[in-house]
mmCIF file of C-alpha atoms and ligand atoms in Angstrom:
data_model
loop_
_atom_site.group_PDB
_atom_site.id
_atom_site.type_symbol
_atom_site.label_atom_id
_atom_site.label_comp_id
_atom_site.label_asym_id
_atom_site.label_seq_id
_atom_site.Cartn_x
_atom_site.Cartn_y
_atom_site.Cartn_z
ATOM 1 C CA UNK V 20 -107.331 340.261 39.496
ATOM 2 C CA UNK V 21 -107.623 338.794 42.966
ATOM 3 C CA UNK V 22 -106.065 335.692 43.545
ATOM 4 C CA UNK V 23 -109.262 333.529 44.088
ATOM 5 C CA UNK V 24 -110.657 334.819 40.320
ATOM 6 C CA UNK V 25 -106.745 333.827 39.329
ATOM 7 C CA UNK V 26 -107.023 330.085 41.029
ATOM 8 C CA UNK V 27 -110.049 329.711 39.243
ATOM 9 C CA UNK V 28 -108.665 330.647 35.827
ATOM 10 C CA UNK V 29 -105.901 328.264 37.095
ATOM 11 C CA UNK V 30 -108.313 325.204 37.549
ATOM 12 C CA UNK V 31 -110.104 326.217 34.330
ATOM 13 C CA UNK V 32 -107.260 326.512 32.667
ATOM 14 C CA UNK V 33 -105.357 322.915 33.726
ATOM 15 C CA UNK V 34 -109.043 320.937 33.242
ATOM 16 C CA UNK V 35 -108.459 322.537 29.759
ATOM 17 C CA UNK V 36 -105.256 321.731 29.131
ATOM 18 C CA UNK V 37 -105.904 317.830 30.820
ATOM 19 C CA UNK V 38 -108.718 317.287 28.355
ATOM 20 C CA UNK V 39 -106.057 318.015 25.230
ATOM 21 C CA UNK V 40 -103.235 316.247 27.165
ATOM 22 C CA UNK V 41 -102.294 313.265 25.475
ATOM 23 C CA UNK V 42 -98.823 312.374 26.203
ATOM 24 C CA UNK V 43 -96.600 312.270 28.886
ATOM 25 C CA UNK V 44 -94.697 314.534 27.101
ATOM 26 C CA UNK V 45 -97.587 316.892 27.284
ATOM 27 C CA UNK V 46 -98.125 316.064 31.118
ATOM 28 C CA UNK V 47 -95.071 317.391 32.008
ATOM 29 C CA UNK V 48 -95.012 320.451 30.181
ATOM 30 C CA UNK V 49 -98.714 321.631 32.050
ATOM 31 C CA UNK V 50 -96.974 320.318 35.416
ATOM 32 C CA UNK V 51 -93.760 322.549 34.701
ATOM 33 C CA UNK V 52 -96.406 325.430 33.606
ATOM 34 C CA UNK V 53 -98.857 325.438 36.638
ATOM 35 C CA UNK V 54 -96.312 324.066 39.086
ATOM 36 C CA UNK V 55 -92.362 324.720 38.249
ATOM 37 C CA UNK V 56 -89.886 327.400 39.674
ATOM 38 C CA UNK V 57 -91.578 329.627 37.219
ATOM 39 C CA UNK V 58 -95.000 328.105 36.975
ATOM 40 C CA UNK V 59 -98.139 329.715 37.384
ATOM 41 C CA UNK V 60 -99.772 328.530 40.613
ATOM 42 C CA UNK V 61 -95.650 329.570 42.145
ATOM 43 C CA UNK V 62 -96.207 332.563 40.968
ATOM 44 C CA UNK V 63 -99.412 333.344 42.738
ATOM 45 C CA UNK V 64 -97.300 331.816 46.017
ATOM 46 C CA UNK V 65 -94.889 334.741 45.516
ATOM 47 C CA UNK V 66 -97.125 337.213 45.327
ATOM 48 C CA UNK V 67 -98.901 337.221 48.531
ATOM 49 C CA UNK V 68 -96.522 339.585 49.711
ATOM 50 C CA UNK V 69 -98.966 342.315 49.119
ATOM 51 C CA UNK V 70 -101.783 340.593 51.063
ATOM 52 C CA UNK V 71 -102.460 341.714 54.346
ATOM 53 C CA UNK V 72 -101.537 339.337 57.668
ATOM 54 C CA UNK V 73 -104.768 338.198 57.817
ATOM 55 C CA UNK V 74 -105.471 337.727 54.527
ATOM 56 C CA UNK V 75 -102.321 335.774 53.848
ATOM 57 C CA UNK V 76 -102.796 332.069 55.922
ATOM 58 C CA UNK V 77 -106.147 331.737 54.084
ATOM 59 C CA UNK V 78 -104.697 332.611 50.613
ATOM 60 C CA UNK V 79 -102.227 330.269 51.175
ATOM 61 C CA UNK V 80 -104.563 327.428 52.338
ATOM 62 C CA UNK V 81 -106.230 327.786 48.809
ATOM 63 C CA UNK V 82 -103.054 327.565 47.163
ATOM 64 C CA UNK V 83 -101.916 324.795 48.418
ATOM 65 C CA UNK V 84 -104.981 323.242 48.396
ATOM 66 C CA UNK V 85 -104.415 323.689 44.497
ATOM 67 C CA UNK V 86 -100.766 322.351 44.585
ATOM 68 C CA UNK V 87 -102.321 319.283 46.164
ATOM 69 C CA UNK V 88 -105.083 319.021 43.573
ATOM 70 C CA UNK V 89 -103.114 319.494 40.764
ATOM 71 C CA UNK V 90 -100.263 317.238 41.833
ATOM 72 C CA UNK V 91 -102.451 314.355 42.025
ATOM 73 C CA UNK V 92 -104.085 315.133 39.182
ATOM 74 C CA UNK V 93 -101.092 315.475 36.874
ATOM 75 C CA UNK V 94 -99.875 312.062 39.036
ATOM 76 C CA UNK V 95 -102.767 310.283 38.055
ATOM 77 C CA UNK V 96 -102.702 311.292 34.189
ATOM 78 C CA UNK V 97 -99.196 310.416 34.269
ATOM 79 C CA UNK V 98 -99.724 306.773 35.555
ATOM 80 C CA UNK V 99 -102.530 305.947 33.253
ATOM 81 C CA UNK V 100 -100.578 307.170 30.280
ATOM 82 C CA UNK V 101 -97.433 305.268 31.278
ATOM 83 C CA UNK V 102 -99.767 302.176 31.358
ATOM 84 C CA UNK V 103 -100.999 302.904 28.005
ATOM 85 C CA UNK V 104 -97.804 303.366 26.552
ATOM 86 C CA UNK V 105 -96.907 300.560 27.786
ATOM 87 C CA UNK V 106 -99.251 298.251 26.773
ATOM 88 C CA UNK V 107 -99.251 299.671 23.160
ATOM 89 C CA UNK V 108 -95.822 299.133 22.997
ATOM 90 C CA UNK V 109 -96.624 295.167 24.502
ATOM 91 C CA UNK V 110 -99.336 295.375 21.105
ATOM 92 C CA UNK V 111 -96.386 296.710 18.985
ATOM 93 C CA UNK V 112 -93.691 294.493 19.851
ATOM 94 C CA UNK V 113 -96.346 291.116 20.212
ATOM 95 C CA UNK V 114 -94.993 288.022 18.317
ATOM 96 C CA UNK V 115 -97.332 286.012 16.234
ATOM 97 C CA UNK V 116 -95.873 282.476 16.732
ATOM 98 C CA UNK V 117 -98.134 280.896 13.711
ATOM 99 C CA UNK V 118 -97.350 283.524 10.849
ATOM 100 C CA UNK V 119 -95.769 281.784 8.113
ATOM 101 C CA UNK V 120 -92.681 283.279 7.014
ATOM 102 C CA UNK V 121 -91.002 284.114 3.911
ATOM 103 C CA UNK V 122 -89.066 280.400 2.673
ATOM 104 C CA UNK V 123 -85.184 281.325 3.248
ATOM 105 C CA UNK V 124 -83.115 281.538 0.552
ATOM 106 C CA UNK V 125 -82.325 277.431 0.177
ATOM 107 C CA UNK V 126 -79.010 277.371 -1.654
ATOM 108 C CA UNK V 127 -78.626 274.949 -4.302
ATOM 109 C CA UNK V 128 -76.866 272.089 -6.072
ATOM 110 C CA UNK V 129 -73.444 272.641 -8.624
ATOM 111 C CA UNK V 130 -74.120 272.241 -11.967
ATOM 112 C CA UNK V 131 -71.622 268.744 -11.463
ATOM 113 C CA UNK V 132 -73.489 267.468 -8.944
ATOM 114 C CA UNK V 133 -77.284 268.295 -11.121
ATOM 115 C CA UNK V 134 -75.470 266.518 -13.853
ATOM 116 C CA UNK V 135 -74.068 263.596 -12.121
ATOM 117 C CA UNK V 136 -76.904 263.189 -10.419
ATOM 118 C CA UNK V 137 -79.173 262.562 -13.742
ATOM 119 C CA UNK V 138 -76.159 260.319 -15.181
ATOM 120 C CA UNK V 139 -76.619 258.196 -11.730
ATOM 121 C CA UNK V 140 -80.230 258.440 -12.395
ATOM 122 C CA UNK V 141 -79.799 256.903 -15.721
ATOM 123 C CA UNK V 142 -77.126 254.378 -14.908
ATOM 124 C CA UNK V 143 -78.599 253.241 -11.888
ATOM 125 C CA UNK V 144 -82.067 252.109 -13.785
ATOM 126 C CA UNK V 145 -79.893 250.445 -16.065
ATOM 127 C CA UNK V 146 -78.953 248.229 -13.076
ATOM 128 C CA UNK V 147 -75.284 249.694 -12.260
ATOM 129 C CA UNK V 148 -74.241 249.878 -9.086
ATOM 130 C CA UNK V 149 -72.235 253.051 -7.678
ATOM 131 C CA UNK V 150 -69.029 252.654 -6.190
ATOM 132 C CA UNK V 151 -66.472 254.887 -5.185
ATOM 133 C CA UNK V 152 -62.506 254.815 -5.384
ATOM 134 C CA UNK V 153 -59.684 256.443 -3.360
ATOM 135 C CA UNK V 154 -58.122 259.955 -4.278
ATOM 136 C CA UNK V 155 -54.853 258.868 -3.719
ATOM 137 C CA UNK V 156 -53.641 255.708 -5.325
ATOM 138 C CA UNK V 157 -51.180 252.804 -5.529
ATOM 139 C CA UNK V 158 -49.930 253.480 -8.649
ATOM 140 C CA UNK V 159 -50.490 249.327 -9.197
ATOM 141 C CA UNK V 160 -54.405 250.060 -9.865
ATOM 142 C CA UNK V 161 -53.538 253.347 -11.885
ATOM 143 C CA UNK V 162 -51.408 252.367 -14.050
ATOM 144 C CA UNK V 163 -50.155 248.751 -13.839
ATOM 145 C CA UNK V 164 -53.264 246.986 -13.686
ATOM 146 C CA UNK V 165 -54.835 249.542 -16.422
ATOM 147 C CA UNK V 166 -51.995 248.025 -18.546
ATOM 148 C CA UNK V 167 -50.368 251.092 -18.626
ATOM 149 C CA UNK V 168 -46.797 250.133 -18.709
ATOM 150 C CA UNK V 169 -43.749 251.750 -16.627
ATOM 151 C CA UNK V 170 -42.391 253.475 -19.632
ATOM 152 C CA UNK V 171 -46.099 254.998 -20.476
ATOM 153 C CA UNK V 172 -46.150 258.395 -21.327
ATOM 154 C CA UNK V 173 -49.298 259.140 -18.836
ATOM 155 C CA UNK V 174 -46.721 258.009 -15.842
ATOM 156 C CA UNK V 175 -44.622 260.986 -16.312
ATOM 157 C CA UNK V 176 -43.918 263.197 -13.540
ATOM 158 C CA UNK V 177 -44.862 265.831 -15.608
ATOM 159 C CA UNK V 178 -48.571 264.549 -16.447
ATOM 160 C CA UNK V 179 -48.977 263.004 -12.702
ATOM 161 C CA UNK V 180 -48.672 263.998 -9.116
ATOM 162 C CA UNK V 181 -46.612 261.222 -7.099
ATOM 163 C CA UNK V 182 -46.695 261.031 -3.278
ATOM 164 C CA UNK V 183 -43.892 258.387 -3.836
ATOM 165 C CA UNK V 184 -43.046 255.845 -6.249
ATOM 166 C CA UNK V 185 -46.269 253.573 -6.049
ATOM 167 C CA UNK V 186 -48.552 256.294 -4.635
ATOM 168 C CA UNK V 187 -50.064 259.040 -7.085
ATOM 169 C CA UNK V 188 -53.111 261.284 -6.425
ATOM 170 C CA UNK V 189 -55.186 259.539 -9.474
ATOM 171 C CA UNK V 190 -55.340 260.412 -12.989
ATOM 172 C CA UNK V 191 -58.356 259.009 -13.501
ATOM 173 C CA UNK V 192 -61.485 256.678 -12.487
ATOM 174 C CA UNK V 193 -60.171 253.870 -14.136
ATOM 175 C CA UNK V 194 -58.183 252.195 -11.310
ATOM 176 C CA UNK V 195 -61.388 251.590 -9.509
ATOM 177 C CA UNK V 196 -62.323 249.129 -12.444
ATOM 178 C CA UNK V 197 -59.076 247.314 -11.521
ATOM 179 C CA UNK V 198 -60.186 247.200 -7.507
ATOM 180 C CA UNK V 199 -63.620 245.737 -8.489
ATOM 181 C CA UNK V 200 -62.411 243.592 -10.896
ATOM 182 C CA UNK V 201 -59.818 242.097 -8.107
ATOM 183 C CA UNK V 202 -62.444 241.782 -5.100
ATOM 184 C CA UNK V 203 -65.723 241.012 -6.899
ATOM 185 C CA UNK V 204 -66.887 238.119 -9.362
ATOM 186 C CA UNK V 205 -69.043 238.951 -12.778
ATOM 187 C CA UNK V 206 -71.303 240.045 -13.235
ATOM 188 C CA UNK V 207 -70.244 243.170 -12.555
ATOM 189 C CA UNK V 208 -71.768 246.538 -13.250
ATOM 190 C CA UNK V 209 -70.642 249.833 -11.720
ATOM 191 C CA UNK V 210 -70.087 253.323 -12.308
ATOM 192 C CA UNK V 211 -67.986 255.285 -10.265
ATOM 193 C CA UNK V 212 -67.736 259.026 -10.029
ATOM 194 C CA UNK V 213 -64.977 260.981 -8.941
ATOM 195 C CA UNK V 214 -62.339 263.775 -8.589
ATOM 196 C CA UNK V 215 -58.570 263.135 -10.489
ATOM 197 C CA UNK V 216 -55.612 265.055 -10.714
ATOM 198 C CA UNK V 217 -53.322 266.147 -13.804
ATOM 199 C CA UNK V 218 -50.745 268.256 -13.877
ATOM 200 C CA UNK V 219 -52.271 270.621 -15.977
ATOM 201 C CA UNK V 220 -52.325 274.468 -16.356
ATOM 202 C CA UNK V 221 -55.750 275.781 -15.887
ATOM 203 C CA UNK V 222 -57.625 277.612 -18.717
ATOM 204 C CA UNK V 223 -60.848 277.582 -20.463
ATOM 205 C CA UNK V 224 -61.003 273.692 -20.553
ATOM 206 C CA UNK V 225 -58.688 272.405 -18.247
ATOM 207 C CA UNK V 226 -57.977 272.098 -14.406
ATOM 208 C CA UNK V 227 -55.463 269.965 -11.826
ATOM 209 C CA UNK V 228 -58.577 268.536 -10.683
ATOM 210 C CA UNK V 229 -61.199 267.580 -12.608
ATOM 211 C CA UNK V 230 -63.943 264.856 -12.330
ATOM 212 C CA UNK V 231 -64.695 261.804 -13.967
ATOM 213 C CA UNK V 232 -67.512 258.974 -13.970
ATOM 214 C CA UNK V 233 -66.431 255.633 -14.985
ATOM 215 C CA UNK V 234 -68.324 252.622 -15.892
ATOM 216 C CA UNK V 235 -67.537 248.846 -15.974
ATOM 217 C CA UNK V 236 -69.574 246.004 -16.935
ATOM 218 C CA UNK V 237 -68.412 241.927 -17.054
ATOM 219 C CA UNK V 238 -70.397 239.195 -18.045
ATOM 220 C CA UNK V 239 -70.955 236.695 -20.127
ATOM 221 C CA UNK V 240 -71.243 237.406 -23.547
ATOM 222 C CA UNK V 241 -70.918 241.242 -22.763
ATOM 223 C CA UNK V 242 -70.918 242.816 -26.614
ATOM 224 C CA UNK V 243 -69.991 246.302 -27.610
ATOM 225 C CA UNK V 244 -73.850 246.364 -28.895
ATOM 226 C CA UNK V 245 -74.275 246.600 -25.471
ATOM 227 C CA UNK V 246 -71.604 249.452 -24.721
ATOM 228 C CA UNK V 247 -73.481 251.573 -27.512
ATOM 229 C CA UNK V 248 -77.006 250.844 -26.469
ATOM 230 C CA UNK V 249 -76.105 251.934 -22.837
ATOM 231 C CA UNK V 250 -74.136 255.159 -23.949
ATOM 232 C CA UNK V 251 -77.053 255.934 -26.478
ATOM 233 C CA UNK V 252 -79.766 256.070 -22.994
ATOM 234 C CA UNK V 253 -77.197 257.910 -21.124
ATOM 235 C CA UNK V 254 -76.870 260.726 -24.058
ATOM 236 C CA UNK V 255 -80.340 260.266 -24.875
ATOM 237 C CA UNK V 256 -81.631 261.058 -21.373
ATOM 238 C CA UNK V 257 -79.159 263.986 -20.412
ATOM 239 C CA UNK V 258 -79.401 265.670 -23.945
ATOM 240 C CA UNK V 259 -82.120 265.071 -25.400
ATOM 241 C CA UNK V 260 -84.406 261.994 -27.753
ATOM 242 C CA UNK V 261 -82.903 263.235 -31.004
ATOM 243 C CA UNK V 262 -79.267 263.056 -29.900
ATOM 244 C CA UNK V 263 -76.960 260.164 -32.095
ATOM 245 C CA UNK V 264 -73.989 258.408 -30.679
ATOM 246 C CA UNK V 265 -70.932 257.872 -32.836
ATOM 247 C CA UNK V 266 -68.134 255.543 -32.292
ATOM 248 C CA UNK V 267 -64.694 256.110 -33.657
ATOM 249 C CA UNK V 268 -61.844 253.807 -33.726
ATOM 250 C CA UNK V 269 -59.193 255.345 -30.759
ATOM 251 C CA UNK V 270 -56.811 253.792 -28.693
ATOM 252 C CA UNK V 271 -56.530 253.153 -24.713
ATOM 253 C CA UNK V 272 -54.350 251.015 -22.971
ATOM 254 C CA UNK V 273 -57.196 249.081 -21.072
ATOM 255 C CA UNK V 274 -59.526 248.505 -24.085
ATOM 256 C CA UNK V 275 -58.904 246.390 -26.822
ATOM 257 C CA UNK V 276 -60.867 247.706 -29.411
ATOM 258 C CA UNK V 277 -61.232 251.113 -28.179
ATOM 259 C CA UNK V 278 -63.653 253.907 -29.337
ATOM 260 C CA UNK V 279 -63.671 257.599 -28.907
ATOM 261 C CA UNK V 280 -67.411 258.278 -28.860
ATOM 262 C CA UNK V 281 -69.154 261.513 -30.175
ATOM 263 C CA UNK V 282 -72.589 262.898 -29.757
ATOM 264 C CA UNK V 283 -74.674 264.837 -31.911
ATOM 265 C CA UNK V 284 -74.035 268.801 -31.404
ATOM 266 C CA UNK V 285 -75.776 269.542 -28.610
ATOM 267 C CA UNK V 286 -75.627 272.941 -29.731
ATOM 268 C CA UNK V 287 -77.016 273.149 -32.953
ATOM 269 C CA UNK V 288 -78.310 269.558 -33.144
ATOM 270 C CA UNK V 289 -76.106 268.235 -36.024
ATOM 271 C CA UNK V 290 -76.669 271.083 -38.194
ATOM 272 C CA UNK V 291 -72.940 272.523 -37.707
ATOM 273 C CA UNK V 292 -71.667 275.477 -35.682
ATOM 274 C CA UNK V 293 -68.501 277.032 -33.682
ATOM 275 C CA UNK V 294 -69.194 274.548 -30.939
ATOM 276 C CA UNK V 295 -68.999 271.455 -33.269
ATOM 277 C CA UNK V 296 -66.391 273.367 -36.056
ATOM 278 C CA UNK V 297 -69.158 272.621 -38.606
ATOM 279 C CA UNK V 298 -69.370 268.890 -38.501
ATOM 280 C CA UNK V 299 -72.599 268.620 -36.395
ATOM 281 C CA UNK V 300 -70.112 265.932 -34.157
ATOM 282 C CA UNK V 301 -68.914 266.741 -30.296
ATOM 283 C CA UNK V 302 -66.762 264.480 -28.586
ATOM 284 C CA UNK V 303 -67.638 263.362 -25.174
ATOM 285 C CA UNK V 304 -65.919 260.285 -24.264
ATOM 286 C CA UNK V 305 -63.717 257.254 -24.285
ATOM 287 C CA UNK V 306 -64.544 253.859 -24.441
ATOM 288 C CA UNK V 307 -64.005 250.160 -25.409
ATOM 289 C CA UNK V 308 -64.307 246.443 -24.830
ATOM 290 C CA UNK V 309 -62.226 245.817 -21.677
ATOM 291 C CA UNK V 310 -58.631 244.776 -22.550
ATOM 292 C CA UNK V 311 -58.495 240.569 -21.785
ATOM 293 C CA UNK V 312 -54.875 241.610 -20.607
ATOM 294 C CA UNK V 313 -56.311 243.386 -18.237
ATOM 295 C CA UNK V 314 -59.528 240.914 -17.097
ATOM 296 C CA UNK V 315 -56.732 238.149 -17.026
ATOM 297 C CA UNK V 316 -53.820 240.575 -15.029
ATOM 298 C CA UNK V 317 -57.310 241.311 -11.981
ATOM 299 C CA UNK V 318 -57.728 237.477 -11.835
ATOM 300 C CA UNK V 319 -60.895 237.557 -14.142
ATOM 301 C CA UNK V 320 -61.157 234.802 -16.767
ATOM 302 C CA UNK V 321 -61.177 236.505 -20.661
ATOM 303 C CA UNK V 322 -62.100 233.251 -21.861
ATOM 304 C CA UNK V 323 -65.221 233.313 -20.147
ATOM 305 C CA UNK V 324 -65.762 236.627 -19.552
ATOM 306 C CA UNK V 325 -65.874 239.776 -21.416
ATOM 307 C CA UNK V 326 -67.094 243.261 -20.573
ATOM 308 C CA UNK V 327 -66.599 247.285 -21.583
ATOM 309 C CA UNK V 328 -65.884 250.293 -19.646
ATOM 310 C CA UNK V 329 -66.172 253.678 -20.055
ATOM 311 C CA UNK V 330 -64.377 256.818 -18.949
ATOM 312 C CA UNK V 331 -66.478 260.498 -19.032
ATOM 313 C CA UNK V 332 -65.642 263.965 -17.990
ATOM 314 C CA UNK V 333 -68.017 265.288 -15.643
ATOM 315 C CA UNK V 334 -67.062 269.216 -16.337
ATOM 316 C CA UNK V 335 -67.307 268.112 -20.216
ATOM 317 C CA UNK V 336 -70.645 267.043 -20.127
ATOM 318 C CA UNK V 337 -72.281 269.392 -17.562
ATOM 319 C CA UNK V 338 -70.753 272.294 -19.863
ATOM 320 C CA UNK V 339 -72.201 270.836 -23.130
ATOM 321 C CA UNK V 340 -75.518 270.561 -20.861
ATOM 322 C CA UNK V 341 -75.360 274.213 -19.317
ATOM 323 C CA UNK V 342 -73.743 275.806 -22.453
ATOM 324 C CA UNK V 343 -70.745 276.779 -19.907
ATOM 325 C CA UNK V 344 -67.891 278.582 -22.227
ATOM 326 C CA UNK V 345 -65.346 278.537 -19.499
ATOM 327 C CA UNK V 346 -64.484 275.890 -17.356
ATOM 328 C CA UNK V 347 -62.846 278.282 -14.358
ATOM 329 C CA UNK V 348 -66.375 279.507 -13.415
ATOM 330 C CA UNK V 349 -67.428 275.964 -11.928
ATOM 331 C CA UNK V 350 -64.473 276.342 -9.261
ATOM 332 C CA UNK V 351 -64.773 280.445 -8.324
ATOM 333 C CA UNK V 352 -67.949 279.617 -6.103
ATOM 334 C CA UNK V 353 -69.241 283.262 -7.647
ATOM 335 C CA UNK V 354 -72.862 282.858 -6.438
ATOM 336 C CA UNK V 355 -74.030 284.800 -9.533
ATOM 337 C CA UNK V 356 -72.842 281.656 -12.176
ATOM 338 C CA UNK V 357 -73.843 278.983 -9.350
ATOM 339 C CA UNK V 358 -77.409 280.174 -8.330
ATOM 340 C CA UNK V 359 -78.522 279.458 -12.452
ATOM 341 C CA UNK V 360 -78.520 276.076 -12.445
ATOM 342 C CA UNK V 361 -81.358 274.501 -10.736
HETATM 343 N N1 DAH H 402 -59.264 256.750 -18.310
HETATM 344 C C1 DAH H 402 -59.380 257.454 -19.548
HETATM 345 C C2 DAH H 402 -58.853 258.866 -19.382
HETATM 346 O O1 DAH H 402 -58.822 259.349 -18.303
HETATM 347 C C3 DAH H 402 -60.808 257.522 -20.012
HETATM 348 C C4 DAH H 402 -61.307 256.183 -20.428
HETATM 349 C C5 DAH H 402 -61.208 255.779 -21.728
HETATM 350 C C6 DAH H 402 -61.871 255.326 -19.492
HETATM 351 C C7 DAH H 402 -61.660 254.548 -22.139
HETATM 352 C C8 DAH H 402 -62.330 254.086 -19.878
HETATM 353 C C9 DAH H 402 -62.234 253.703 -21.206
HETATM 354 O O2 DAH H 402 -62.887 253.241 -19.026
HETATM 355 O O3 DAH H 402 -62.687 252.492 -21.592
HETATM 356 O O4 DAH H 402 -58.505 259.485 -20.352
#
């Protein structure tokens, strides 16, 4: 074949091979075929050899005529599909602004905190007031002013973690009763919710820090009527319309008379099972009629004032609520147990 018939299969052959070119990838092959060390249209270059002298310049004219034409060919097919690439990849990679997004993943509250929030719910439309108490504690509104006596039991270094003689980390929510009582005039009606320390192993039902709500009332005339009525919305509202409240005859320190109070098994609602030991009872708290040794010792008058108080485990009540069996899981943090409660 003579080389013009073989430039024109050439040209044939690349406005083939442009028509089916569709990537750059593709570009570059046909420009290493047609125009590479070993490419065709180099080929052709080589052999002119055999041409004759006079043949040769015009031969070579043509072929480089082709080189030209090809090269900017090939150029321009390159450019446009760089520019297309390009601006499918702006498409791809385009950011709509207004899509709305999947919510994140909100976290939410401990099963304390959903529980103390409906008892401050409760209390609160009953007209108490929420205060709050230091952590660590003159052992004066601890224990002193709760009429709990130096030689008390509950003072023992084994029960009670001192920071010195008259400083403990509190062993309970009561000693913010005794720094109302001493700053404030009746009526009085708080609750007060809060983390206390024993010296306690932990197991199933018991930790070195626990929390506790307490709640205080003085007034005139204040009755233990009113004690059970208020206890009977608060069990009423966290466990249900057909839950009872139970008072039985107990002793604390600060109350004078003092009740341990029971609810109605939240569990099997009265009926009797492992929770209750069959008596259809749970108890949930301690209560009473507020000692006048104590009114009188925080500068309130017993003569004319009386009032009650009341002293609850939050972890208690929050497990009776959640049917929690083991007390550890509400301090792991194990997202498993905490995402449940809602
Ligand atoms: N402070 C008591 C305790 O930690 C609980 C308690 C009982 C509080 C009777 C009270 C109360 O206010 O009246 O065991």
């Amino acid at each position: 074949m003579g080389i013009r018939e073989e430039l024109q299969r050439l040209d044939e052959e690349l406005d083939m091979e442009m028509a089916r070119a569709e990537t750059l990838a593709n570009i570059e092959a046909l420009r290493v075929r047609m125009l590479g060390k070993k490419g065709q249209l180099t080929a052709l270059l080589r052999s002119m050899g055999a041409l004759s002298a006079e043949e040769r310049p015009k031969m070579g004219q043509l072929i480089n005529e082709r080189r030209e034409r090809f090269t900017q060919l090939l150029d321009e097919r390159q450019q446009k599909l760089q520019q297309l690439e390009q601006e499918m990849r702006l498409k791809r990679e385009q950011i709509d602004v207004t899509e709305p997004r999947a919510l994140p993943r909100l976290g939410n509250l401990h099963p304390n905190t959903l529980v103390l929030n409906q008892v401050v719910d409760c209390l609160t439309g009953l007209g108490f007031e929420v205060v709050e108490g230091p952590e660590v504690e003159l052992d004066l509104f601890n224990f002193e002013l709760m009429n709990l006596p130096k030689d008390h039991p509950a003072r023992d270094a084994q029960d009670t973690f001192y920071i010195d003689d008259n400083v403990v980390l509190r062993t309970h929510t009561s000693p913010v009763q005794a720094r109302i009582m001493t700053t404030r005039k009746p009526p009085i009606r708080i609750i007060s919710p809060g983390r206390v320390y024993r010296a306690d192993e932990v197991d199933a039902t018991h930790s070195p820090v626990f929390h506790q709500i307490e709640g205080l009332v003085i007034d005139e005339g204040v009755s233990m009527a009113d004690l059970k009525g208020t206890l009977d919305a608060f069990a009423k509202r966290l466990y249900g319309e057909d839950i009872q409240v139970r008072f039985r005859p107990s002793f604390f320190p600060f109350t004078e008379p003092s009740a341990e109070v029971d609810l109605t098994c939240v569990n099997c609602r009265g009926k009797g099972c492992r929770v209750c030991k069959n008596t259809g009872w749970i108890e949930v708290l301690g209560c009473g009629m507020v000692n006048p040794k104590v009114l009188d010792m925080c500068g309130i008058d017993s003569k004319k004032y009386s009032g009650f108080a009341f002293g609850v485990g939050l972890e208690r009540i929050t497990m009776l609520r959640y049917g929690i069996q083991d007390m550890r899981l509400m301090y792991e943090g194990d997202l498993r147990f905490l995402k449940q409660f809602r």
